[in-house]
Amino acid sequence: MTLIDLRSDTVTQPTPEMRAAMASAPVGDDVFGDDPTVNRLQELAAAKVGKEAGLFVPSGTMGNVIAILVHCGRGEEAILGARAHTVLYEGGGISYLGGVHSRQLNEQPDGSLALDEIEALIRPEDVHQPATRLISVENTHNRCGGTFQSPDYLRALGDFAHAHGLSVHMDGARLFNAAVAQKLEARELTGPVDSVTFCLSKGLCAPVGSVLCGSQAFINRARHIRKHLGGGMRQAGILAAAGIVALESMIERLAEDHTRARTLAEGLSEIPGLRLDGLPPTNMIFFDLDESIRLTVGQIESLMQEHGILVHATGARRFRLVTHYWIDDSAVEQTLQAFRVVLTQGG
Ligand SMILES: *Cc1c(COP(=O)(O)O)cnc(C)c1O
């Protein structure tokens, strides 16, 4: 039985078209700048987000740490949301590797950072304090429910940051979900920011990799830091080939994942004992179990697995489900049916 895996969109496997493109990709030594497939991916990525240049990196985590190390020197400060992926799930890499100090503020419910609250955190010129250099914004925002930011907010954020002499980085791991959900091109969201990372390996289904984009001068420095981190790869065109397919043919279809997330959320909201956060803005559904449910999240995970469905708890009474390319309409139906059985009959 093939499992229905709703734990994350990181579980997506490369499509047959990607595997074919990988097998036939022309390659070269990318540390010498010689890999034509990597170069093509980087150009395509930069064009998608309206920046001068791109850099292929092994992971979104590496893309974010490189970006923050380019924007901030040792002992300098980046302002981030307290529930940002960079704060919660990247191993503290910005401080471990770059000596960058993080200053955190709580996100608004929609994942945005309020400009007046940021303003209060910007440090004055003072030897006692780290110098503020950067604001990092996550779009879509994972822990805030897969929420996206509007072009208006991002323009205001960019203008505000630049007026204060700060740069803006966007952790756009799921940037294309944010764009498709608003029926916009990604570059309409990234215009106001100085740098952006997005993942090829999530909803876009490529097996490995992210791209960091920014100005040519920014990417020249980023390439140096990627090398420091051991992220210079050789015949990486094998991987970049899947990334090109991702950018050329997997973006528009993300709308289907959003529609299915909505259908799944509507079905779940009718099951007694489940408290949905609301309808999903993109491809993530979050819900809590109320007191009427006696099962633990661990028991629910095991019982669902017996029905061939993998789900992932993100708290003592909380779940996150993520739709993606490998979740079709029938998988949505089977998941709802399994939840009904597990939660109403205890197995
Ligand atoms: C997945 C993710 C990343 C990067 O993750 P990798 O697994 O390192 O590619 C960064 N930010 C957000 C919001 C993410 O969801």
GROMACS .gro file of C-alpha atoms and ligand atoms in nm:
model
  362
    1MET     CA    1   0.000   0.000   0.000
    2THR     CA    2   0.139   0.342  -0.086
    3LEU     CA    3   0.119   0.569   0.212
    4ILE     CA    4  -0.066   0.899   0.208
    5ASP     CA    5   0.196   1.127   0.360
    6LEU     CA    6   0.060   1.453   0.498
    7ARG     CA    7   0.350   1.526   0.736
    8SER     CA    8   0.503   1.789   0.509
    9ASP     CA    9   0.550   1.896   0.148
   10THR     CA   10   0.919   1.810   0.199
   11VAL     CA   11   0.822   1.443   0.149
   12THR     CA   12   0.743   1.504  -0.219
   13GLN     CA   13   0.943   1.287  -0.455
   14PRO     CA   14   1.075   1.402  -0.793
   15THR     CA   15   0.828   1.358  -1.081
   16PRO     CA   16   0.905   1.127  -1.376
   17GLU     CA   17   0.976   1.440  -1.587
   18MET     CA   18   1.234   1.550  -1.328
   19ARG     CA   19   1.404   1.211  -1.324
   20ALA     CA   20   1.430   1.220  -1.704
   21ALA     CA   21   1.570   1.575  -1.700
   22MET     CA   22   1.823   1.474  -1.433
   23ALA     CA   23   1.943   1.176  -1.636
   24SER     CA   24   2.010   1.384  -1.947
   25ALA     CA   25   2.133   1.712  -1.793
   26PRO     CA   26   2.458   1.857  -1.932
   27VAL     CA   27   2.689   1.917  -1.634
   28GLY     CA   28   3.026   2.070  -1.543
   29ASP     CA   29   3.221   2.173  -1.237
   30ASP     CA   30   3.000   2.436  -1.074
   31VAL     CA   31   3.276   2.558  -0.839
   32PHE     CA   32   3.449   2.672  -1.160
   33GLY     CA   33   3.114   2.817  -1.278
   34ASP     CA   34   3.114   2.556  -1.555
   35ASP     CA   35   2.786   2.375  -1.501
   36PRO     CA   36   2.543   2.494  -1.771
   37THR     CA   37   2.240   2.344  -1.599
   38VAL     CA   38   2.316   2.514  -1.267
   39ASN     CA   39   2.375   2.841  -1.451
   40ARG     CA   40   2.041   2.807  -1.629
   41LEU     CA   41   1.858   2.733  -1.305
   42GLN     CA   42   2.017   3.036  -1.136
   43GLU     CA   43   1.920   3.266  -1.424
   44LEU     CA   44   1.567   3.132  -1.436
   45ALA     CA   45   1.530   3.168  -1.058
   46ALA     CA   46   1.663   3.525  -1.058
   47ALA     CA   47   1.420   3.619  -1.336
   48LYS     CA   48   1.125   3.468  -1.145
   49VAL     CA   49   1.195   3.688  -0.845
   50GLY     CA   50   1.313   3.994  -1.040
   51LYS     CA   51   1.671   3.995  -0.906
   52GLU     CA   52   2.006   4.022  -1.086
   53ALA     CA   53   2.149   3.689  -0.980
   54GLY     CA   54   2.084   3.358  -0.809
   55LEU     CA   55   2.287   3.096  -0.622
   56PHE     CA   56   2.194   2.728  -0.602
   57VAL     CA   57   2.233   2.600  -0.245
   58PRO     CA   58   2.173   2.253  -0.097
   59SER     CA   59   1.897   2.364   0.142
   60GLY     CA   60   1.676   2.652   0.246
   61THR     CA   61   1.857   2.656   0.579
   62MET     CA   62   2.190   2.718   0.405
   63GLY     CA   63   2.031   2.985   0.186
   64ASN     CA   64   1.898   3.172   0.490
   65VAL     CA   65   2.221   3.151   0.688
   66ILE     CA   66   2.426   3.271   0.390
   67ALA     CA   67   2.189   3.562   0.329
   68ILE     CA   68   2.196   3.672   0.693
   69LEU     CA   69   2.577   3.643   0.706
   70VAL     CA   70   2.605   3.864   0.397
   71HIS     CA   71   2.371   4.126   0.546
   72CYS     CA   72   2.511   4.119   0.904
   73GLY     CA   73   2.863   4.109   1.044
   74ARG     CA   74   2.966   3.949   1.374
   75GLY     CA   75   2.795   4.110   1.672
   76GLU     CA   76   2.540   4.280   1.449
   77GLU     CA   77   2.170   4.223   1.473
   78ALA     CA   78   1.890   4.080   1.262
   79ILE     CA   79   1.524   4.137   1.352
   80LEU     CA   80   1.314   3.822   1.309
   81GLY     CA   81   0.971   3.692   1.405
   82ALA     CA   82   0.980   3.479   1.721
   83ARG     CA   83   0.818   3.190   1.536
   84ALA     CA   84   1.034   3.223   1.225
   85HIS     CA   85   1.185   2.904   1.082
   86THR     CA   86   1.528   3.068   1.114
   87VAL     CA   87   1.469   3.116   1.487
   88LEU     CA   88   1.305   2.781   1.562
   89TYR     CA   89   1.441   2.525   1.319
   90GLU     CA   90   1.780   2.621   1.180
   91GLY     CA   91   1.997   2.515   1.471
   92GLY     CA   92   2.086   2.869   1.572
   93GLY     CA   93   2.315   2.872   1.268
   94ILE     CA   94   2.322   3.250   1.230
   95SER     CA   95   2.481   3.287   1.573
   96TYR     CA   96   2.688   2.966   1.560
   97LEU     CA   97   2.837   3.040   1.219
   98GLY     CA   98   2.816   3.416   1.188
   99GLY     CA   99   2.805   3.558   1.540
  100VAL     CA  100   2.482   3.733   1.439
  101HIS     CA  101   2.259   3.842   1.725
  102SER     CA  102   1.887   3.779   1.671
  103ARG     CA  103   1.624   4.019   1.802
  104GLN     CA  104   1.280   3.867   1.802
  105LEU     CA  105   0.929   4.003   1.810
  106ASN     CA  106   0.598   3.821   1.801
  107GLU     CA  107   0.440   3.801   1.460
  108GLN     CA  108   0.090   3.932   1.398
  109PRO     CA  109  -0.156   3.641   1.352
  110ASP     CA  110  -0.104   3.666   0.973
  111GLY     CA  111   0.272   3.617   1.008
  112SER     CA  112   0.364   3.979   0.938
  113LEU     CA  113   0.587   4.193   1.160
  114ALA     CA  114   0.421   4.520   1.269
  115LEU     CA  115   0.626   4.816   1.151
  116ASP     CA  116   0.576   5.021   1.468
  117GLU     CA  117   0.697   4.724   1.675
  118ILE     CA  118   1.003   4.684   1.453
  119GLU     CA  119   1.075   5.054   1.485
  120ALA     CA  120   1.090   5.024   1.864
  121LEU     CA  121   1.360   4.756   1.829
  122ILE     CA  122   1.596   4.942   1.597
  123ARG     CA  123   1.904   5.024   1.799
  124PRO     CA  124   2.043   5.373   1.832
  125GLU     CA  125   2.409   5.439   1.753
  126ASP     CA  126   2.560   5.326   2.086
  127VAL     CA  127   2.871   5.123   2.174
  128HIS     CA  128   2.671   4.926   2.431
  129GLN     CA  129   2.437   4.785   2.167
  130PRO     CA  130   2.467   4.567   1.861
  131ALA     CA  131   2.403   4.752   1.535
  132THR     CA  132   2.073   4.663   1.368
  133ARG     CA  133   2.127   4.561   1.005
  134LEU     CA  134   1.844   4.342   0.880
  135ILE     CA  135   1.477   4.252   0.897
  136SER     CA  136   1.389   3.896   0.793
  137VAL     CA  137   1.032   3.815   0.689
  138GLU     CA  138   0.890   3.466   0.627
  139ASN     CA  139   0.648   3.418   0.334
  140THR     CA  140   0.451   3.196   0.351
  141HIS     CA  141   0.481   3.177   0.727
  142ASN     CA  142   0.497   2.816   0.836
  143ARG     CA  143   0.417   2.838   1.210
  144CYS     CA  144   0.156   3.110   1.154
  145GLY     CA  145  -0.049   2.867   0.943
  146GLY     CA  146   0.093   2.897   0.593
  147THR     CA  147  -0.012   3.263   0.580
  148PHE     CA  148   0.109   3.489   0.298
  149GLN     CA  149   0.209   3.855   0.282
  150SER     CA  150   0.051   4.104   0.042
  151PRO     CA  151   0.248   4.321  -0.202
  152ASP     CA  152   0.123   4.630  -0.012
  153TYR     CA  153   0.263   4.510   0.319
  154LEU     CA  154   0.593   4.406   0.161
  155ARG     CA  155   0.630   4.741  -0.013
  156ALA     CA  156   0.564   4.923   0.315
  157LEU     CA  157   0.814   4.696   0.493
  158GLY     CA  158   1.080   4.753   0.227
  159ASP     CA  159   1.032   5.131   0.227
  160PHE     CA  160   1.039   5.140   0.606
  161ALA     CA  161   1.356   4.928   0.628
  162HIS     CA  162   1.542   5.121   0.362
  163ALA     CA  163   1.445   5.455   0.521
  164HIS     CA  164   1.614   5.326   0.839
  165GLY     CA  165   1.922   5.201   0.654
  166LEU     CA  166   1.826   4.834   0.701
  167SER     CA  167   1.809   4.550   0.451
  168VAL     CA  168   1.523   4.301   0.413
  169HIS     CA  169   1.564   3.928   0.358
  170MET     CA  170   1.266   3.709   0.270
  171ASP     CA  171   1.263   3.346   0.381
  172GLY     CA  172   1.043   3.244   0.092
  173ALA     CA  173   1.077   2.867   0.136
  174ARG     CA  174   0.717   2.857   0.005
  175LEU     CA  175   0.728   3.184  -0.189
  176PHE     CA  176   0.541   3.036  -0.486
  177ASN     CA  177   0.256   2.921  -0.262
  178ALA     CA  178   0.230   3.285  -0.148
  179ALA     CA  179   0.228   3.406  -0.509
  180VAL     CA  180  -0.020   3.151  -0.645
  181ALA     CA  181  -0.259   3.203  -0.351
  182GLN     CA  182  -0.278   3.573  -0.445
  183LYS     CA  183  -0.278   3.507  -0.822
  184LEU     CA  184   0.042   3.710  -0.853
  185GLU     CA  185   0.387   3.658  -1.002
  186ALA     CA  186   0.651   3.592  -0.738
  187ARG     CA  187   0.844   3.903  -0.841
  188GLU     CA  188   0.549   4.118  -0.734
  189LEU     CA  189   0.622   3.999  -0.379
  190THR     CA  190   1.001   4.009  -0.392
  191GLY     CA  191   1.050   4.351  -0.554
  192PRO     CA  192   1.075   4.533  -0.218
  193VAL     CA  193   1.321   4.289  -0.053
  194ASP     CA  194   1.699   4.283  -0.096
  195SER     CA  195   1.736   3.905  -0.093
  196VAL     CA  196   1.512   3.601  -0.104
  197THR     CA  197   1.552   3.224  -0.064
  198PHE     CA  198   1.301   2.975  -0.194
  199CYS     CA  199   1.293   2.595  -0.180
  200LEU     CA  200   1.273   2.375  -0.488
  201SER     CA  201   1.235   2.071  -0.265
  202LYS     CA  202   0.897   2.138  -0.104
  203GLY     CA  203   0.573   2.181  -0.298
  204LEU     CA  204   0.771   2.213  -0.621
  205CYS     CA  205   0.883   1.846  -0.581
  206ALA     CA  206   1.253   1.869  -0.671
  207PRO     CA  207   1.462   1.624  -0.466
  208VAL     CA  208   1.719   1.873  -0.330
  209GLY     CA  209   1.794   2.241  -0.324
  210SER     CA  210   1.699   2.603  -0.282
  211VAL     CA  211   1.797   2.920  -0.464
  212LEU     CA  212   1.915   3.241  -0.297
  213CYS     CA  213   1.862   3.552  -0.511
  214GLY     CA  214   1.969   3.916  -0.487
  215SER     CA  215   2.187   4.175  -0.657
  216GLN     CA  216   2.501   4.061  -0.841
  217ALA     CA  217   2.721   4.210  -0.566
  218PHE     CA  218   2.517   4.029  -0.299
  219ILE     CA  219   2.543   3.695  -0.480
  220ASN     CA  220   2.919   3.737  -0.529
  221ARG     CA  221   2.957   3.759  -0.152
  222ALA     CA  222   2.705   3.480  -0.098
  223ARG     CA  223   2.907   3.248  -0.325
  224HIS     CA  224   3.210   3.307  -0.103
  225ILE     CA  225   3.018   3.221   0.214
  226ARG     CA  226   2.864   2.912   0.050
  227LYS     CA  227   3.223   2.795  -0.008
  228HIS     CA  228   3.314   2.863   0.358
  229LEU     CA  229   3.023   2.641   0.459
  230GLY     CA  230   3.131   2.360   0.228
  231GLY     CA  231   2.834   2.420   0.002
  232GLY     CA  232   3.026   2.449  -0.326
  233MET     CA  233   2.903   2.154  -0.531
  234ARG     CA  234   3.059   2.004  -0.845
  235GLN     CA  235   2.834   1.843  -1.113
  236ALA     CA  236   2.529   1.981  -0.936
  237GLY     CA  237   2.348   2.018  -1.269
  238ILE     CA  238   2.202   1.673  -1.200
  239LEU     CA  239   2.008   1.835  -0.915
  240ALA     CA  240   1.954   2.171  -1.083
  241ALA     CA  241   1.785   1.993  -1.376
  242ALA     CA  242   1.501   1.891  -1.147
  243GLY     CA  243   1.487   2.249  -1.018
  244ILE     CA  244   1.438   2.381  -1.372
  245VAL     CA  245   1.142   2.146  -1.423
  246ALA     CA  246   1.011   2.266  -1.085
  247LEU     CA  247   1.021   2.632  -1.192
  248GLU     CA  248   0.890   2.569  -1.541
  249SER     CA  249   0.604   2.332  -1.470
  250MET     CA  250   0.524   2.299  -1.100
  251ILE     CA  251   0.434   2.651  -0.988
  252GLU     CA  252   0.085   2.704  -1.131
  253ARG     CA  253  -0.036   2.367  -1.008
  254LEU     CA  254   0.025   2.468  -0.643
  255ALA     CA  255  -0.329   2.611  -0.663
  256GLU     CA  256  -0.456   2.250  -0.665
  257ASP     CA  257  -0.278   2.186  -0.334
  258HIS     CA  258  -0.449   2.492  -0.188
  259THR     CA  259  -0.791   2.377  -0.310
  260ARG     CA  260  -0.738   2.030  -0.163
  261ALA     CA  261  -0.618   2.181   0.167
  262ARG     CA  262  -0.945   2.370   0.182
  263THR     CA  263  -1.152   2.060   0.106
  264LEU     CA  264  -0.963   1.865   0.370
  265ALA     CA  265  -1.006   2.145   0.625
  266GLU     CA  266  -1.380   2.170   0.556
  267GLY     CA  267  -1.418   1.795   0.604
  268LEU     CA  268  -1.211   1.793   0.924
  269SER     CA  269  -1.411   2.084   1.068
  270GLU     CA  270  -1.721   1.860   1.061
  271ILE     CA  271  -1.556   1.593   1.277
  272PRO     CA  272  -1.650   1.636   1.644
  273GLY     CA  273  -1.352   1.711   1.870
  274LEU     CA  274  -1.137   1.887   1.610
  275ARG     CA  275  -1.087   2.263   1.634
  276LEU     CA  276  -0.957   2.404   1.309
  277ASP     CA  277  -0.756   2.727   1.306
  278GLY     CA  278  -0.973   2.839   1.014
  279LEU     CA  279  -0.964   2.774   0.643
  280PRO     CA  280  -0.609   2.731   0.518
  281PRO     CA  281  -0.464   3.027   0.325
  282THR     CA  282  -0.229   2.794   0.132
  283ASN     CA  283  -0.138   2.425   0.172
  284MET     CA  284  -0.121   2.383   0.552
  285ILE     CA  285  -0.401   2.285   0.787
  286PHE     CA  286  -0.357   2.327   1.162
  287PHE     CA  287  -0.601   2.193   1.420
  288ASP     CA  288  -0.625   2.117   1.792
  289LEU     CA  289  -0.798   1.829   1.970
  290ASP     CA  290  -1.057   1.935   2.226
  291GLU     CA  291  -1.118   1.766   2.564
  292SER     CA  292  -1.378   1.527   2.418
  293ILE     CA  293  -1.097   1.335   2.248
  294ARG     CA  294  -0.932   1.089   2.484
  295LEU     CA  295  -0.663   0.969   2.246
  296THR     CA  296  -0.316   1.123   2.262
  297VAL     CA  297  -0.161   1.271   1.948
  298GLY     CA  298   0.083   0.977   1.946
  299GLN     CA  299  -0.205   0.726   1.950
  300ILE     CA  300  -0.375   0.913   1.668
  301GLU     CA  301  -0.054   0.908   1.462
  302SER     CA  302  -0.029   0.528   1.508
  303LEU     CA  303  -0.396   0.461   1.435
  304MET     CA  304  -0.385   0.678   1.123
  305GLN     CA  305  -0.075   0.491   1.009
  306GLU     CA  306  -0.272   0.165   1.031
  307HIS     CA  307  -0.503   0.325   0.771
  308GLY     CA  308  -0.199   0.403   0.554
  309ILE     CA  309  -0.189   0.772   0.644
  310LEU     CA  310   0.106   0.958   0.794
  311VAL     CA  311   0.021   1.267   1.000
  312HIS     CA  312   0.246   1.472   1.222
  313ALA     CA  313   0.168   1.630   1.560
  314THR     CA  314   0.324   1.970   1.621
  315GLY     CA  315   0.217   2.000   1.984
  316ALA     CA  316   0.068   1.802   2.274
  317ARG     CA  317  -0.284   1.844   2.127
  318ARG     CA  318  -0.205   1.992   1.787
  319PHE     CA  319  -0.157   1.866   1.432
  320ARG     CA  320  -0.035   2.014   1.105
  321LEU     CA  321  -0.132   1.850   0.775
  322VAL     CA  322   0.027   1.961   0.448
  323THR     CA  323  -0.110   1.896   0.097
  324HIS     CA  324   0.121   1.856  -0.203
  325TYR     CA  325   0.163   1.703  -0.550
  326TRP     CA  326   0.127   1.344  -0.426
  327ILE     CA  327  -0.201   1.412  -0.242
  328ASP     CA  328  -0.489   1.372  -0.487
  329ASP     CA  329  -0.867   1.398  -0.437
  330SER     CA  330  -0.893   1.035  -0.337
  331ALA     CA  331  -0.618   1.079  -0.075
  332VAL     CA  332  -0.818   1.367   0.073
  333GLU     CA  333  -1.130   1.147   0.091
  334GLN     CA  334  -0.939   0.855   0.244
  335THR     CA  335  -0.784   1.085   0.502
  336LEU     CA  336  -1.120   1.224   0.608
  337GLN     CA  337  -1.268   0.876   0.628
  338ALA     CA  338  -0.976   0.751   0.840
  339PHE     CA  339  -1.000   1.047   1.080
  340ARG     CA  340  -1.374   0.984   1.121
  341VAL     CA  341  -1.312   0.619   1.206
  342VAL     CA  342  -1.012   0.682   1.434
  343LEU     CA  343  -1.170   0.967   1.627
  344THR     CA  344  -1.524   0.837   1.661
  345GLN     CA  345  -1.450   0.468   1.718
  346GLY     CA  346  -1.106   0.507   1.875
  347GLY     CA  347  -0.957   0.291   1.601
  348LIG     C1  348   1.159   2.429   0.502
  348LIG     C2  349   1.183   2.569   0.539
  348LIG     C3  350   1.310   2.627   0.528
  348LIG     C4  351   1.434   2.553   0.481
  348LIG     O1  352   1.437   2.422   0.506
  348LIG     P1  353   1.541   2.317   0.446
  348LIG     O2  354   1.483   2.191   0.496
  348LIG     O3  355   1.672   2.351   0.504
  348LIG     O4  356   1.541   2.328   0.297
  348LIG     C5  357   1.324   2.759   0.559
  348LIG     N1  358   1.218   2.832   0.597
  348LIG     C6  359   1.094   2.781   0.606
  348LIG     C7  360   0.980   2.870   0.643
  348LIG     C8  361   1.072   2.647   0.579
  348LIG     O5  362   0.949   2.596   0.590
   0.00000   0.00000   0.00000
